[in-house]
């Protein structure tokens, strides 16, 4: 039986595949939201929180020998390296008057404020993903106004596409408590109190007229 020192989104999905479970079934098996399982698929480098590590340990240890064998095969490195499509995320910078929408995420033992974002699957429209993920995380409906640009994110290494959007409807609330701890409308003039200026994509600062 393989020993997993630290579960990631990738190894959690491998266990799901070894168990031959759908997202709904795997979420029910672990006692988590289906969105959490979906996030592991879209963000394979994600490291689940401590309690989730324990839940995955238990699910793996209680599975059958055939599941263990399938899991071992799934996590072995492929014999040849095939170039894969770069992971891409769509990020929404949503304005409501002089305020900008932020979410406070869990991760790596720290809490970080950032803009709503979601993984873009092959063939999906990044602008649509930005609006959908904003609603999924915060309950806010928004309309994309323009694309601010894209870059390889300096921390995660994924291709990040940034969109400026306008608030249409909905009160901001935390719709994804497993991933986020809070949601807020922050005064855009105070944005750098939440996110250090050197971590913000410069076109965002320009669009919001915030000094770096």
mmCIF file with all atom_site columns, C-alpha atoms in Angstrom:
data_model
loop_
_atom_site.group_PDB
_atom_site.id
_atom_site.type_symbol
_atom_site.label_atom_id
_atom_site.label_alt_id
_atom_site.label_comp_id
_atom_site.label_asym_id
_atom_site.label_entity_id
_atom_site.label_seq_id
_atom_site.pdbx_PDB_ins_code
_atom_site.Cartn_x
_atom_site.Cartn_y
_atom_site.Cartn_z
_atom_site.occupancy
_atom_site.B_iso_or_equiv
_atom_site.pdbx_formal_charge
_atom_site.auth_seq_id
_atom_site.auth_comp_id
_atom_site.auth_asym_id
_atom_site.auth_atom_id
_atom_site.pdbx_PDB_model_num
ATOM 1   C CA . UNK A 1 1   ? 0.000   0.000  0.000   1.00 0.00 ? 1   UNK A CA 1
ATOM 2   C CA . UNK A 1 2   ? 1.328   3.437  -0.970  1.00 0.00 ? 2   UNK A CA 1
ATOM 3   C CA . UNK A 1 3   ? 2.071   5.850  1.861   1.00 0.00 ? 3   UNK A CA 1
ATOM 4   C CA . UNK A 1 4   ? 0.879   9.404  1.166   1.00 0.00 ? 4   UNK A CA 1
ATOM 5   C CA . UNK A 1 5   ? 2.684   11.889 3.383   1.00 0.00 ? 5   UNK A CA 1
ATOM 6   C CA . UNK A 1 6   ? 0.692   14.872 2.089   1.00 0.00 ? 6   UNK A CA 1
ATOM 7   C CA . UNK A 1 7   ? -2.442  14.667 -0.019  1.00 0.00 ? 7   UNK A CA 1
ATOM 8   C CA . UNK A 1 8   ? -2.862  17.066 -2.921  1.00 0.00 ? 8   UNK A CA 1
ATOM 9   C CA . UNK A 1 9   ? -5.725  17.694 -5.290  1.00 0.00 ? 9   UNK A CA 1
ATOM 10  C CA . UNK A 1 10  ? -3.989  15.378 -7.749  1.00 0.00 ? 10  UNK A CA 1
ATOM 11  C CA . UNK A 1 11  ? -3.622  12.405 -5.385  1.00 0.00 ? 11  UNK A CA 1
ATOM 12  C CA . UNK A 1 12  ? -7.141  12.939 -4.009  1.00 0.00 ? 12  UNK A CA 1
ATOM 13  C CA . UNK A 1 13  ? -8.497  12.693 -7.569  1.00 0.00 ? 13  UNK A CA 1
ATOM 14  C CA . UNK A 1 14  ? -6.394  9.570  -8.140  1.00 0.00 ? 14  UNK A CA 1
ATOM 15  C CA . UNK A 1 15  ? -8.046  7.994  -5.091  1.00 0.00 ? 15  UNK A CA 1
ATOM 16  C CA . UNK A 1 16  ? -11.458 8.979  -6.452  1.00 0.00 ? 16  UNK A CA 1
ATOM 17  C CA . UNK A 1 17  ? -10.601 7.327  -9.778  1.00 0.00 ? 17  UNK A CA 1
ATOM 18  C CA . UNK A 1 18  ? -9.300  4.211  -8.032  1.00 0.00 ? 18  UNK A CA 1
ATOM 19  C CA . UNK A 1 19  ? -12.563 3.990  -6.091  1.00 0.00 ? 19  UNK A CA 1
ATOM 20  C CA . UNK A 1 20  ? -14.450 4.441  -9.381  1.00 0.00 ? 20  UNK A CA 1
ATOM 21  C CA . UNK A 1 21  ? -16.629 7.169  -7.874  1.00 0.00 ? 21  UNK A CA 1
ATOM 22  C CA . UNK A 1 22  ? -18.295 10.198 -9.407  1.00 0.00 ? 22  UNK A CA 1
ATOM 23  C CA . UNK A 1 23  ? -17.678 13.647 -7.929  1.00 0.00 ? 23  UNK A CA 1
ATOM 24  C CA . UNK A 1 24  ? -20.983 13.405 -6.053  1.00 0.00 ? 24  UNK A CA 1
ATOM 25  C CA . UNK A 1 25  ? -20.213 9.938  -4.695  1.00 0.00 ? 25  UNK A CA 1
ATOM 26  C CA . UNK A 1 26  ? -16.674 10.864 -3.644  1.00 0.00 ? 26  UNK A CA 1
ATOM 27  C CA . UNK A 1 27  ? -17.851 14.049 -1.930  1.00 0.00 ? 27  UNK A CA 1
ATOM 28  C CA . UNK A 1 28  ? -20.486 12.030 -0.035  1.00 0.00 ? 28  UNK A CA 1
ATOM 29  C CA . UNK A 1 29  ? -17.876 9.377  0.829   1.00 0.00 ? 29  UNK A CA 1
ATOM 30  C CA . UNK A 1 30  ? -15.622 12.014 2.401   1.00 0.00 ? 30  UNK A CA 1
ATOM 31  C CA . UNK A 1 31  ? -18.386 14.167 3.840   1.00 0.00 ? 31  UNK A CA 1
ATOM 32  C CA . UNK A 1 32  ? -17.469 17.301 1.856   1.00 0.00 ? 32  UNK A CA 1
ATOM 33  C CA . UNK A 1 33  ? -19.137 19.550 -0.702  1.00 0.00 ? 33  UNK A CA 1
ATOM 34  C CA . UNK A 1 34  ? -19.085 18.502 -4.352  1.00 0.00 ? 34  UNK A CA 1
ATOM 35  C CA . UNK A 1 35  ? -17.433 21.873 -5.111  1.00 0.00 ? 35  UNK A CA 1
ATOM 36  C CA . UNK A 1 36  ? -14.417 20.812 -3.019  1.00 0.00 ? 36  UNK A CA 1
ATOM 37  C CA . UNK A 1 37  ? -13.899 17.724 -5.181  1.00 0.00 ? 37  UNK A CA 1
ATOM 38  C CA . UNK A 1 38  ? -14.349 19.818 -8.325  1.00 0.00 ? 38  UNK A CA 1
ATOM 39  C CA . UNK A 1 39  ? -11.701 22.242 -7.053  1.00 0.00 ? 39  UNK A CA 1
ATOM 40  C CA . UNK A 1 40  ? -9.231  19.347 -6.642  1.00 0.00 ? 40  UNK A CA 1
ATOM 41  C CA . UNK A 1 41  ? -9.757  18.494 -10.298 1.00 0.00 ? 41  UNK A CA 1
ATOM 42  C CA . UNK A 1 42  ? -9.235  22.096 -11.412 1.00 0.00 ? 42  UNK A CA 1
ATOM 43  C CA . UNK A 1 43  ? -6.358  22.806 -8.992  1.00 0.00 ? 43  UNK A CA 1
ATOM 44  C CA . UNK A 1 44  ? -4.325  19.577 -8.698  1.00 0.00 ? 44  UNK A CA 1
ATOM 45  C CA . UNK A 1 45  ? -1.528  21.283 -6.740  1.00 0.00 ? 45  UNK A CA 1
ATOM 46  C CA . UNK A 1 46  ? -3.938  22.296 -3.964  1.00 0.00 ? 46  UNK A CA 1
ATOM 47  C CA . UNK A 1 47  ? -3.007  20.947 -0.515  1.00 0.00 ? 47  UNK A CA 1
ATOM 48  C CA . UNK A 1 48  ? -6.190  20.184 1.470   1.00 0.00 ? 48  UNK A CA 1
ATOM 49  C CA . UNK A 1 49  ? -6.462  21.295 5.077   1.00 0.00 ? 49  UNK A CA 1
ATOM 50  C CA . UNK A 1 50  ? -5.378  19.075 8.013   1.00 0.00 ? 50  UNK A CA 1
ATOM 51  C CA . UNK A 1 51  ? -8.832  17.642 8.719   1.00 0.00 ? 51  UNK A CA 1
ATOM 52  C CA . UNK A 1 52  ? -9.258  16.790 5.052   1.00 0.00 ? 52  UNK A CA 1
ATOM 53  C CA . UNK A 1 53  ? -5.856  15.079 5.017   1.00 0.00 ? 53  UNK A CA 1
ATOM 54  C CA . UNK A 1 54  ? -7.137  12.827 7.801   1.00 0.00 ? 54  UNK A CA 1
ATOM 55  C CA . UNK A 1 55  ? -10.386 12.112 5.947   1.00 0.00 ? 55  UNK A CA 1
ATOM 56  C CA . UNK A 1 56  ? -8.464  11.095 2.839   1.00 0.00 ? 56  UNK A CA 1
ATOM 57  C CA . UNK A 1 57  ? -6.125  8.903  4.913   1.00 0.00 ? 57  UNK A CA 1
ATOM 58  C CA . UNK A 1 58  ? -9.139  7.104  6.388   1.00 0.00 ? 58  UNK A CA 1
ATOM 59  C CA . UNK A 1 59  ? -10.847 6.642  3.021   1.00 0.00 ? 59  UNK A CA 1
ATOM 60  C CA . UNK A 1 60  ? -7.664  5.206  1.524   1.00 0.00 ? 60  UNK A CA 1
ATOM 61  C CA . UNK A 1 61  ? -6.839  2.927  4.444   1.00 0.00 ? 61  UNK A CA 1
ATOM 62  C CA . UNK A 1 62  ? -10.365 1.480  4.509   1.00 0.00 ? 62  UNK A CA 1
ATOM 63  C CA . UNK A 1 63  ? -10.444 0.782  0.777   1.00 0.00 ? 63  UNK A CA 1
ATOM 64  C CA . UNK A 1 64  ? -9.866  -2.649 -0.728  1.00 0.00 ? 64  UNK A CA 1
ATOM 65  C CA . UNK A 1 65  ? -6.606  -4.139 -2.000  1.00 0.00 ? 65  UNK A CA 1
ATOM 66  C CA . UNK A 1 66  ? -7.785  -3.713 -5.605  1.00 0.00 ? 66  UNK A CA 1
ATOM 67  C CA . UNK A 1 67  ? -8.342  -0.014 -4.968  1.00 0.00 ? 67  UNK A CA 1
ATOM 68  C CA . UNK A 1 68  ? -4.822  0.222  -3.528  1.00 0.00 ? 68  UNK A CA 1
ATOM 69  C CA . UNK A 1 69  ? -3.406  -1.384 -6.666  1.00 0.00 ? 69  UNK A CA 1
ATOM 70  C CA . UNK A 1 70  ? -5.288  0.932  -8.997  1.00 0.00 ? 70  UNK A CA 1
ATOM 71  C CA . UNK A 1 71  ? -4.249  3.933  -6.920  1.00 0.00 ? 71  UNK A CA 1
ATOM 72  C CA . UNK A 1 72  ? -0.567  2.918  -7.067  1.00 0.00 ? 72  UNK A CA 1
ATOM 73  C CA . UNK A 1 73  ? -0.738  2.689  -10.858 1.00 0.00 ? 73  UNK A CA 1
ATOM 74  C CA . UNK A 1 74  ? -2.483  6.044  -11.149 1.00 0.00 ? 74  UNK A CA 1
ATOM 75  C CA . UNK A 1 75  ? 0.092   7.993  -9.137  1.00 0.00 ? 75  UNK A CA 1
ATOM 76  C CA . UNK A 1 76  ? 3.155   6.484  -10.830 1.00 0.00 ? 76  UNK A CA 1
ATOM 77  C CA . UNK A 1 77  ? 4.929   8.893  -13.189 1.00 0.00 ? 77  UNK A CA 1
ATOM 78  C CA . UNK A 1 78  ? 4.055   8.385  -16.827 1.00 0.00 ? 78  UNK A CA 1
ATOM 79  C CA . UNK A 1 79  ? 6.763   6.584  -18.821 1.00 0.00 ? 79  UNK A CA 1
ATOM 80  C CA . UNK A 1 80  ? 7.025   9.474  -21.258 1.00 0.00 ? 80  UNK A CA 1
ATOM 81  C CA . UNK A 1 81  ? 6.453   13.181 -20.876 1.00 0.00 ? 81  UNK A CA 1
ATOM 82  C CA . UNK A 1 82  ? 3.715   14.633 -23.049 1.00 0.00 ? 82  UNK A CA 1
ATOM 83  C CA . UNK A 1 83  ? 3.340   18.372 -23.271 1.00 0.00 ? 83  UNK A CA 1
ATOM 84  C CA . UNK A 1 84  ? 0.110   19.352 -21.540 1.00 0.00 ? 84  UNK A CA 1
ATOM 85  C CA . UNK A 1 85  ? -2.045  22.406 -21.914 1.00 0.00 ? 85  UNK A CA 1
ATOM 86  C CA . UNK A 1 86  ? -1.076  25.100 -19.413 1.00 0.00 ? 86  UNK A CA 1
ATOM 87  C CA . UNK A 1 87  ? -3.437  25.488 -16.483 1.00 0.00 ? 87  UNK A CA 1
ATOM 88  C CA . UNK A 1 88  ? -5.429  28.703 -16.793 1.00 0.00 ? 88  UNK A CA 1
ATOM 89  C CA . UNK A 1 89  ? -7.468  30.646 -14.257 1.00 0.00 ? 89  UNK A CA 1
ATOM 90  C CA . UNK A 1 90  ? -9.955  33.458 -14.835 1.00 0.00 ? 90  UNK A CA 1
ATOM 91  C CA . UNK A 1 91  ? -9.914  36.234 -12.245 1.00 0.00 ? 91  UNK A CA 1
ATOM 92  C CA . UNK A 1 92  ? -12.732 38.750 -11.765 1.00 0.00 ? 92  UNK A CA 1
ATOM 93  C CA . UNK A 1 93  ? -12.090 42.271 -10.471 1.00 0.00 ? 93  UNK A CA 1
ATOM 94  C CA . UNK A 1 94  ? -15.683 43.223 -9.632  1.00 0.00 ? 94  UNK A CA 1
ATOM 95  C CA . UNK A 1 95  ? -16.589 46.850 -8.940  1.00 0.00 ? 95  UNK A CA 1
ATOM 96  C CA . UNK A 1 96  ? -19.603 48.199 -7.070  1.00 0.00 ? 96  UNK A CA 1
ATOM 97  C CA . UNK A 1 97  ? -19.256 51.956 -7.010  1.00 0.00 ? 97  UNK A CA 1
ATOM 98  C CA . UNK A 1 98  ? -15.967 52.667 -5.260  1.00 0.00 ? 98  UNK A CA 1
ATOM 99  C CA . UNK A 1 99  ? -15.693 49.167 -3.780  1.00 0.00 ? 99  UNK A CA 1
ATOM 100 C CA . UNK A 1 100 ? -14.023 46.020 -5.130  1.00 0.00 ? 100 UNK A CA 1
ATOM 101 C CA . UNK A 1 101 ? -15.040 42.444 -4.292  1.00 0.00 ? 101 UNK A CA 1
ATOM 102 C CA . UNK A 1 102 ? -12.521 40.274 -2.403  1.00 0.00 ? 102 UNK A CA 1
ATOM 103 C CA . UNK A 1 103 ? -12.514 36.768 -0.948  1.00 0.00 ? 103 UNK A CA 1
ATOM 104 C CA . UNK A 1 104 ? -10.292 35.539 1.878   1.00 0.00 ? 104 UNK A CA 1
ATOM 105 C CA . UNK A 1 105 ? -8.925  32.102 1.011   1.00 0.00 ? 105 UNK A CA 1
ATOM 106 C CA . UNK A 1 106 ? -7.528  29.310 3.128   1.00 0.00 ? 106 UNK A CA 1
ATOM 107 C CA . UNK A 1 107 ? -4.262  27.687 2.084   1.00 0.00 ? 107 UNK A CA 1
ATOM 108 C CA . UNK A 1 108 ? -0.773  26.750 3.275   1.00 0.00 ? 108 UNK A CA 1
ATOM 109 C CA . UNK A 1 109 ? -1.741  27.599 6.844   1.00 0.00 ? 109 UNK A CA 1
ATOM 110 C CA . UNK A 1 110 ? -2.355  31.243 5.931   1.00 0.00 ? 110 UNK A CA 1
ATOM 111 C CA . UNK A 1 111 ? -5.332  33.396 5.023   1.00 0.00 ? 111 UNK A CA 1
ATOM 112 C CA . UNK A 1 112 ? -4.989  35.556 1.937   1.00 0.00 ? 112 UNK A CA 1
ATOM 113 C CA . UNK A 1 113 ? -7.303  38.133 0.414   1.00 0.00 ? 113 UNK A CA 1
ATOM 114 C CA . UNK A 1 114 ? -7.657  37.920 -3.354  1.00 0.00 ? 114 UNK A CA 1
ATOM 115 C CA . UNK A 1 115 ? -10.099 38.405 -6.194  1.00 0.00 ? 115 UNK A CA 1
ATOM 116 C CA . UNK A 1 116 ? -12.680 35.705 -7.035  1.00 0.00 ? 116 UNK A CA 1
ATOM 117 C CA . UNK A 1 117 ? -11.210 33.212 -9.494  1.00 0.00 ? 117 UNK A CA 1
ATOM 118 C CA . UNK A 1 118 ? -11.761 29.835 -11.071 1.00 0.00 ? 118 UNK A CA 1
ATOM 119 C CA . UNK A 1 119 ? -10.002 27.310 -13.258 1.00 0.00 ? 119 UNK A CA 1
ATOM 120 C CA . UNK A 1 120 ? -10.734 27.486 -17.005 1.00 0.00 ? 120 UNK A CA 1
ATOM 121 C CA . UNK A 1 121 ? -11.310 24.080 -18.565 1.00 0.00 ? 121 UNK A CA 1
ATOM 122 C CA . UNK A 1 122 ? -10.229 23.475 -22.183 1.00 0.00 ? 122 UNK A CA 1
ATOM 123 C CA . UNK A 1 123 ? -12.718 25.053 -24.554 1.00 0.00 ? 123 UNK A CA 1
ATOM 124 C CA . UNK A 1 124 ? -14.354 27.247 -21.895 1.00 0.00 ? 124 UNK A CA 1
ATOM 125 C CA . UNK A 1 125 ? -14.603 31.025 -22.249 1.00 0.00 ? 125 UNK A CA 1
ATOM 126 C CA . UNK A 1 126 ? -12.451 32.683 -19.521 1.00 0.00 ? 126 UNK A CA 1
ATOM 127 C CA . UNK A 1 127 ? -14.753 35.720 -19.213 1.00 0.00 ? 127 UNK A CA 1
ATOM 128 C CA . UNK A 1 128 ? -17.752 33.453 -18.628 1.00 0.00 ? 128 UNK A CA 1
ATOM 129 C CA . UNK A 1 129 ? -15.787 31.422 -16.075 1.00 0.00 ? 129 UNK A CA 1
ATOM 130 C CA . UNK A 1 130 ? -14.815 34.613 -14.221 1.00 0.00 ? 130 UNK A CA 1
ATOM 131 C CA . UNK A 1 131 ? -18.472 35.641 -13.861 1.00 0.00 ? 131 UNK A CA 1
ATOM 132 C CA . UNK A 1 132 ? -19.673 32.130 -12.968 1.00 0.00 ? 132 UNK A CA 1
ATOM 133 C CA . UNK A 1 133 ? -16.997 31.576 -10.324 1.00 0.00 ? 133 UNK A CA 1
ATOM 134 C CA . UNK A 1 134 ? -17.716 34.975 -8.794  1.00 0.00 ? 134 UNK A CA 1
ATOM 135 C CA . UNK A 1 135 ? -21.347 33.998 -8.349  1.00 0.00 ? 135 UNK A CA 1
ATOM 136 C CA . UNK A 1 136 ? -20.419 30.528 -7.089  1.00 0.00 ? 136 UNK A CA 1
ATOM 137 C CA . UNK A 1 137 ? -18.056 31.892 -4.440  1.00 0.00 ? 137 UNK A CA 1
ATOM 138 C CA . UNK A 1 138 ? -19.888 35.042 -3.358  1.00 0.00 ? 138 UNK A CA 1
ATOM 139 C CA . UNK A 1 139 ? -23.464 35.039 -4.652  1.00 0.00 ? 139 UNK A CA 1
ATOM 140 C CA . UNK A 1 140 ? -22.712 38.199 -6.635  1.00 0.00 ? 140 UNK A CA 1
ATOM 141 C CA . UNK A 1 141 ? -23.872 38.487 -10.234 1.00 0.00 ? 141 UNK A CA 1
ATOM 142 C CA . UNK A 1 142 ? -21.499 40.517 -12.394 1.00 0.00 ? 142 UNK A CA 1
ATOM 143 C CA . UNK A 1 143 ? -20.958 41.477 -16.018 1.00 0.00 ? 143 UNK A CA 1
ATOM 144 C CA . UNK A 1 144 ? -17.485 41.511 -17.540 1.00 0.00 ? 144 UNK A CA 1
ATOM 145 C CA . UNK A 1 145 ? -16.598 44.940 -18.907 1.00 0.00 ? 145 UNK A CA 1
ATOM 146 C CA . UNK A 1 146 ? -13.157 44.269 -20.366 1.00 0.00 ? 146 UNK A CA 1
ATOM 147 C CA . UNK A 1 147 ? -10.116 42.029 -20.143 1.00 0.00 ? 147 UNK A CA 1
ATOM 148 C CA . UNK A 1 148 ? -7.226  43.644 -18.298 1.00 0.00 ? 148 UNK A CA 1
ATOM 149 C CA . UNK A 1 149 ? -4.630  41.231 -19.642 1.00 0.00 ? 149 UNK A CA 1
ATOM 150 C CA . UNK A 1 150 ? -2.989  37.992 -18.608 1.00 0.00 ? 150 UNK A CA 1
ATOM 151 C CA . UNK A 1 151 ? 0.291   36.727 -17.180 1.00 0.00 ? 151 UNK A CA 1
ATOM 152 C CA . UNK A 1 152 ? 1.972   33.655 -15.783 1.00 0.00 ? 152 UNK A CA 1
ATOM 153 C CA . UNK A 1 153 ? 1.176   34.035 -12.108 1.00 0.00 ? 153 UNK A CA 1
ATOM 154 C CA . UNK A 1 154 ? 4.429   34.604 -10.173 1.00 0.00 ? 154 UNK A CA 1
ATOM 155 C CA . UNK A 1 155 ? 3.368   32.368 -7.259  1.00 0.00 ? 155 UNK A CA 1
ATOM 156 C CA . UNK A 1 156 ? 1.285   29.553 -8.762  1.00 0.00 ? 156 UNK A CA 1
ATOM 157 C CA . UNK A 1 157 ? 2.798   29.413 -12.254 1.00 0.00 ? 157 UNK A CA 1
ATOM 158 C CA . UNK A 1 158 ? -0.622  29.140 -13.940 1.00 0.00 ? 158 UNK A CA 1
ATOM 159 C CA . UNK A 1 159 ? -1.739  31.401 -16.782 1.00 0.00 ? 159 UNK A CA 1
ATOM 160 C CA . UNK A 1 160 ? -3.975  34.035 -15.180 1.00 0.00 ? 160 UNK A CA 1
ATOM 161 C CA . UNK A 1 161 ? -6.513  36.029 -17.214 1.00 0.00 ? 161 UNK A CA 1
ATOM 162 C CA . UNK A 1 162 ? -7.864  39.150 -15.504 1.00 0.00 ? 162 UNK A CA 1
ATOM 163 C CA . UNK A 1 163 ? -11.270 40.722 -16.179 1.00 0.00 ? 163 UNK A CA 1
ATOM 164 C CA . UNK A 1 164 ? -12.774 43.986 -14.955 1.00 0.00 ? 164 UNK A CA 1
ATOM 165 C CA . UNK A 1 165 ? -16.446 43.472 -14.155 1.00 0.00 ? 165 UNK A CA 1
ATOM 166 C CA . UNK A 1 166 ? -19.422 45.454 -12.865 1.00 0.00 ? 166 UNK A CA 1
ATOM 167 C CA . UNK A 1 167 ? -21.742 44.381 -10.048 1.00 0.00 ? 167 UNK A CA 1
ATOM 168 C CA . UNK A 1 168 ? -25.244 43.585 -11.281 1.00 0.00 ? 168 UNK A CA 1
ATOM 169 C CA . UNK A 1 169 ? -27.056 42.065 -8.309  1.00 0.00 ? 169 UNK A CA 1
ATOM 170 C CA . UNK A 1 170 ? -26.615 40.064 -5.130  1.00 0.00 ? 170 UNK A CA 1
ATOM 171 C CA . UNK A 1 171 ? -25.259 40.687 -1.662  1.00 0.00 ? 171 UNK A CA 1
ATOM 172 C CA . UNK A 1 172 ? -21.737 39.375 -1.128  1.00 0.00 ? 172 UNK A CA 1
ATOM 173 C CA . UNK A 1 173 ? -21.620 36.343 1.167   1.00 0.00 ? 173 UNK A CA 1
ATOM 174 C CA . UNK A 1 174 ? -19.342 33.352 1.633   1.00 0.00 ? 174 UNK A CA 1
ATOM 175 C CA . UNK A 1 175 ? -20.862 30.624 -0.544  1.00 0.00 ? 175 UNK A CA 1
ATOM 176 C CA . UNK A 1 176 ? -17.797 28.369 -0.350  1.00 0.00 ? 176 UNK A CA 1
ATOM 177 C CA . UNK A 1 177 ? -16.846 28.072 3.356   1.00 0.00 ? 177 UNK A CA 1
ATOM 178 C CA . UNK A 1 178 ? -14.510 25.122 2.752   1.00 0.00 ? 178 UNK A CA 1
ATOM 179 C CA . UNK A 1 179 ? -12.220 27.243 0.561   1.00 0.00 ? 179 UNK A CA 1
ATOM 180 C CA . UNK A 1 180 ? -12.896 30.745 1.905   1.00 0.00 ? 180 UNK A CA 1
ATOM 181 C CA . UNK A 1 181 ? -13.341 32.242 5.344   1.00 0.00 ? 181 UNK A CA 1
ATOM 182 C CA . UNK A 1 182 ? -14.783 35.607 4.369   1.00 0.00 ? 182 UNK A CA 1
ATOM 183 C CA . UNK A 1 183 ? -16.018 37.829 1.544   1.00 0.00 ? 183 UNK A CA 1
ATOM 184 C CA . UNK A 1 184 ? -16.031 41.613 1.557   1.00 0.00 ? 184 UNK A CA 1
ATOM 185 C CA . UNK A 1 185 ? -16.474 44.759 -0.486  1.00 0.00 ? 185 UNK A CA 1
ATOM 186 C CA . UNK A 1 186 ? -13.251 46.680 0.094   1.00 0.00 ? 186 UNK A CA 1
ATOM 187 C CA . UNK A 1 187 ? -12.789 50.358 -0.766  1.00 0.00 ? 187 UNK A CA 1
ATOM 188 C CA . UNK A 1 188 ? -10.626 50.299 -3.864  1.00 0.00 ? 188 UNK A CA 1
ATOM 189 C CA . UNK A 1 189 ? -8.462  53.062 -2.387  1.00 0.00 ? 189 UNK A CA 1
ATOM 190 C CA . UNK A 1 190 ? -7.689  50.628 0.467   1.00 0.00 ? 190 UNK A CA 1
ATOM 191 C CA . UNK A 1 191 ? -7.025  47.614 -1.776  1.00 0.00 ? 191 UNK A CA 1
ATOM 192 C CA . UNK A 1 192 ? -3.320  47.453 -0.937  1.00 0.00 ? 192 UNK A CA 1
ATOM 193 C CA . UNK A 1 193 ? -4.203  47.025 2.747   1.00 0.00 ? 193 UNK A CA 1
ATOM 194 C CA . UNK A 1 194 ? -5.709  43.678 1.814   1.00 0.00 ? 194 UNK A CA 1
ATOM 195 C CA . UNK A 1 195 ? -3.318  42.592 -0.956  1.00 0.00 ? 195 UNK A CA 1
ATOM 196 C CA . UNK A 1 196 ? 0.295   43.841 -1.090  1.00 0.00 ? 196 UNK A CA 1
ATOM 197 C CA . UNK A 1 197 ? 0.777   46.145 -4.088  1.00 0.00 ? 197 UNK A CA 1
ATOM 198 C CA . UNK A 1 198 ? 3.676   44.070 -5.438  1.00 0.00 ? 198 UNK A CA 1
ATOM 199 C CA . UNK A 1 199 ? 1.362   41.037 -5.700  1.00 0.00 ? 199 UNK A CA 1
ATOM 200 C CA . UNK A 1 200 ? -1.336  42.833 -7.719  1.00 0.00 ? 200 UNK A CA 1
ATOM 201 C CA . UNK A 1 201 ? -1.252  42.675 -11.524 1.00 0.00 ? 201 UNK A CA 1
ATOM 202 C CA . UNK A 1 202 ? -0.256  46.254 -12.489 1.00 0.00 ? 202 UNK A CA 1
ATOM 203 C CA . UNK A 1 203 ? -3.146  46.771 -14.982 1.00 0.00 ? 203 UNK A CA 1
ATOM 204 C CA . UNK A 1 204 ? -5.542  46.198 -12.077 1.00 0.00 ? 204 UNK A CA 1
ATOM 205 C CA . UNK A 1 205 ? -3.968  49.062 -10.137 1.00 0.00 ? 205 UNK A CA 1
ATOM 206 C CA . UNK A 1 206 ? -4.228  51.257 -13.219 1.00 0.00 ? 206 UNK A CA 1
ATOM 207 C CA . UNK A 1 207 ? -7.866  50.345 -13.860 1.00 0.00 ? 207 UNK A CA 1
ATOM 208 C CA . UNK A 1 208 ? -8.785  51.033 -10.246 1.00 0.00 ? 208 UNK A CA 1
ATOM 209 C CA . UNK A 1 209 ? -6.587  54.140 -10.115 1.00 0.00 ? 209 UNK A CA 1
ATOM 210 C CA . UNK A 1 210 ? -4.794  52.762 -7.077  1.00 0.00 ? 210 UNK A CA 1
ATOM 211 C CA . UNK A 1 211 ? -1.193  53.841 -6.430  1.00 0.00 ? 211 UNK A CA 1
ATOM 212 C CA . UNK A 1 212 ? 1.328   51.012 -6.192  1.00 0.00 ? 212 UNK A CA 1
#
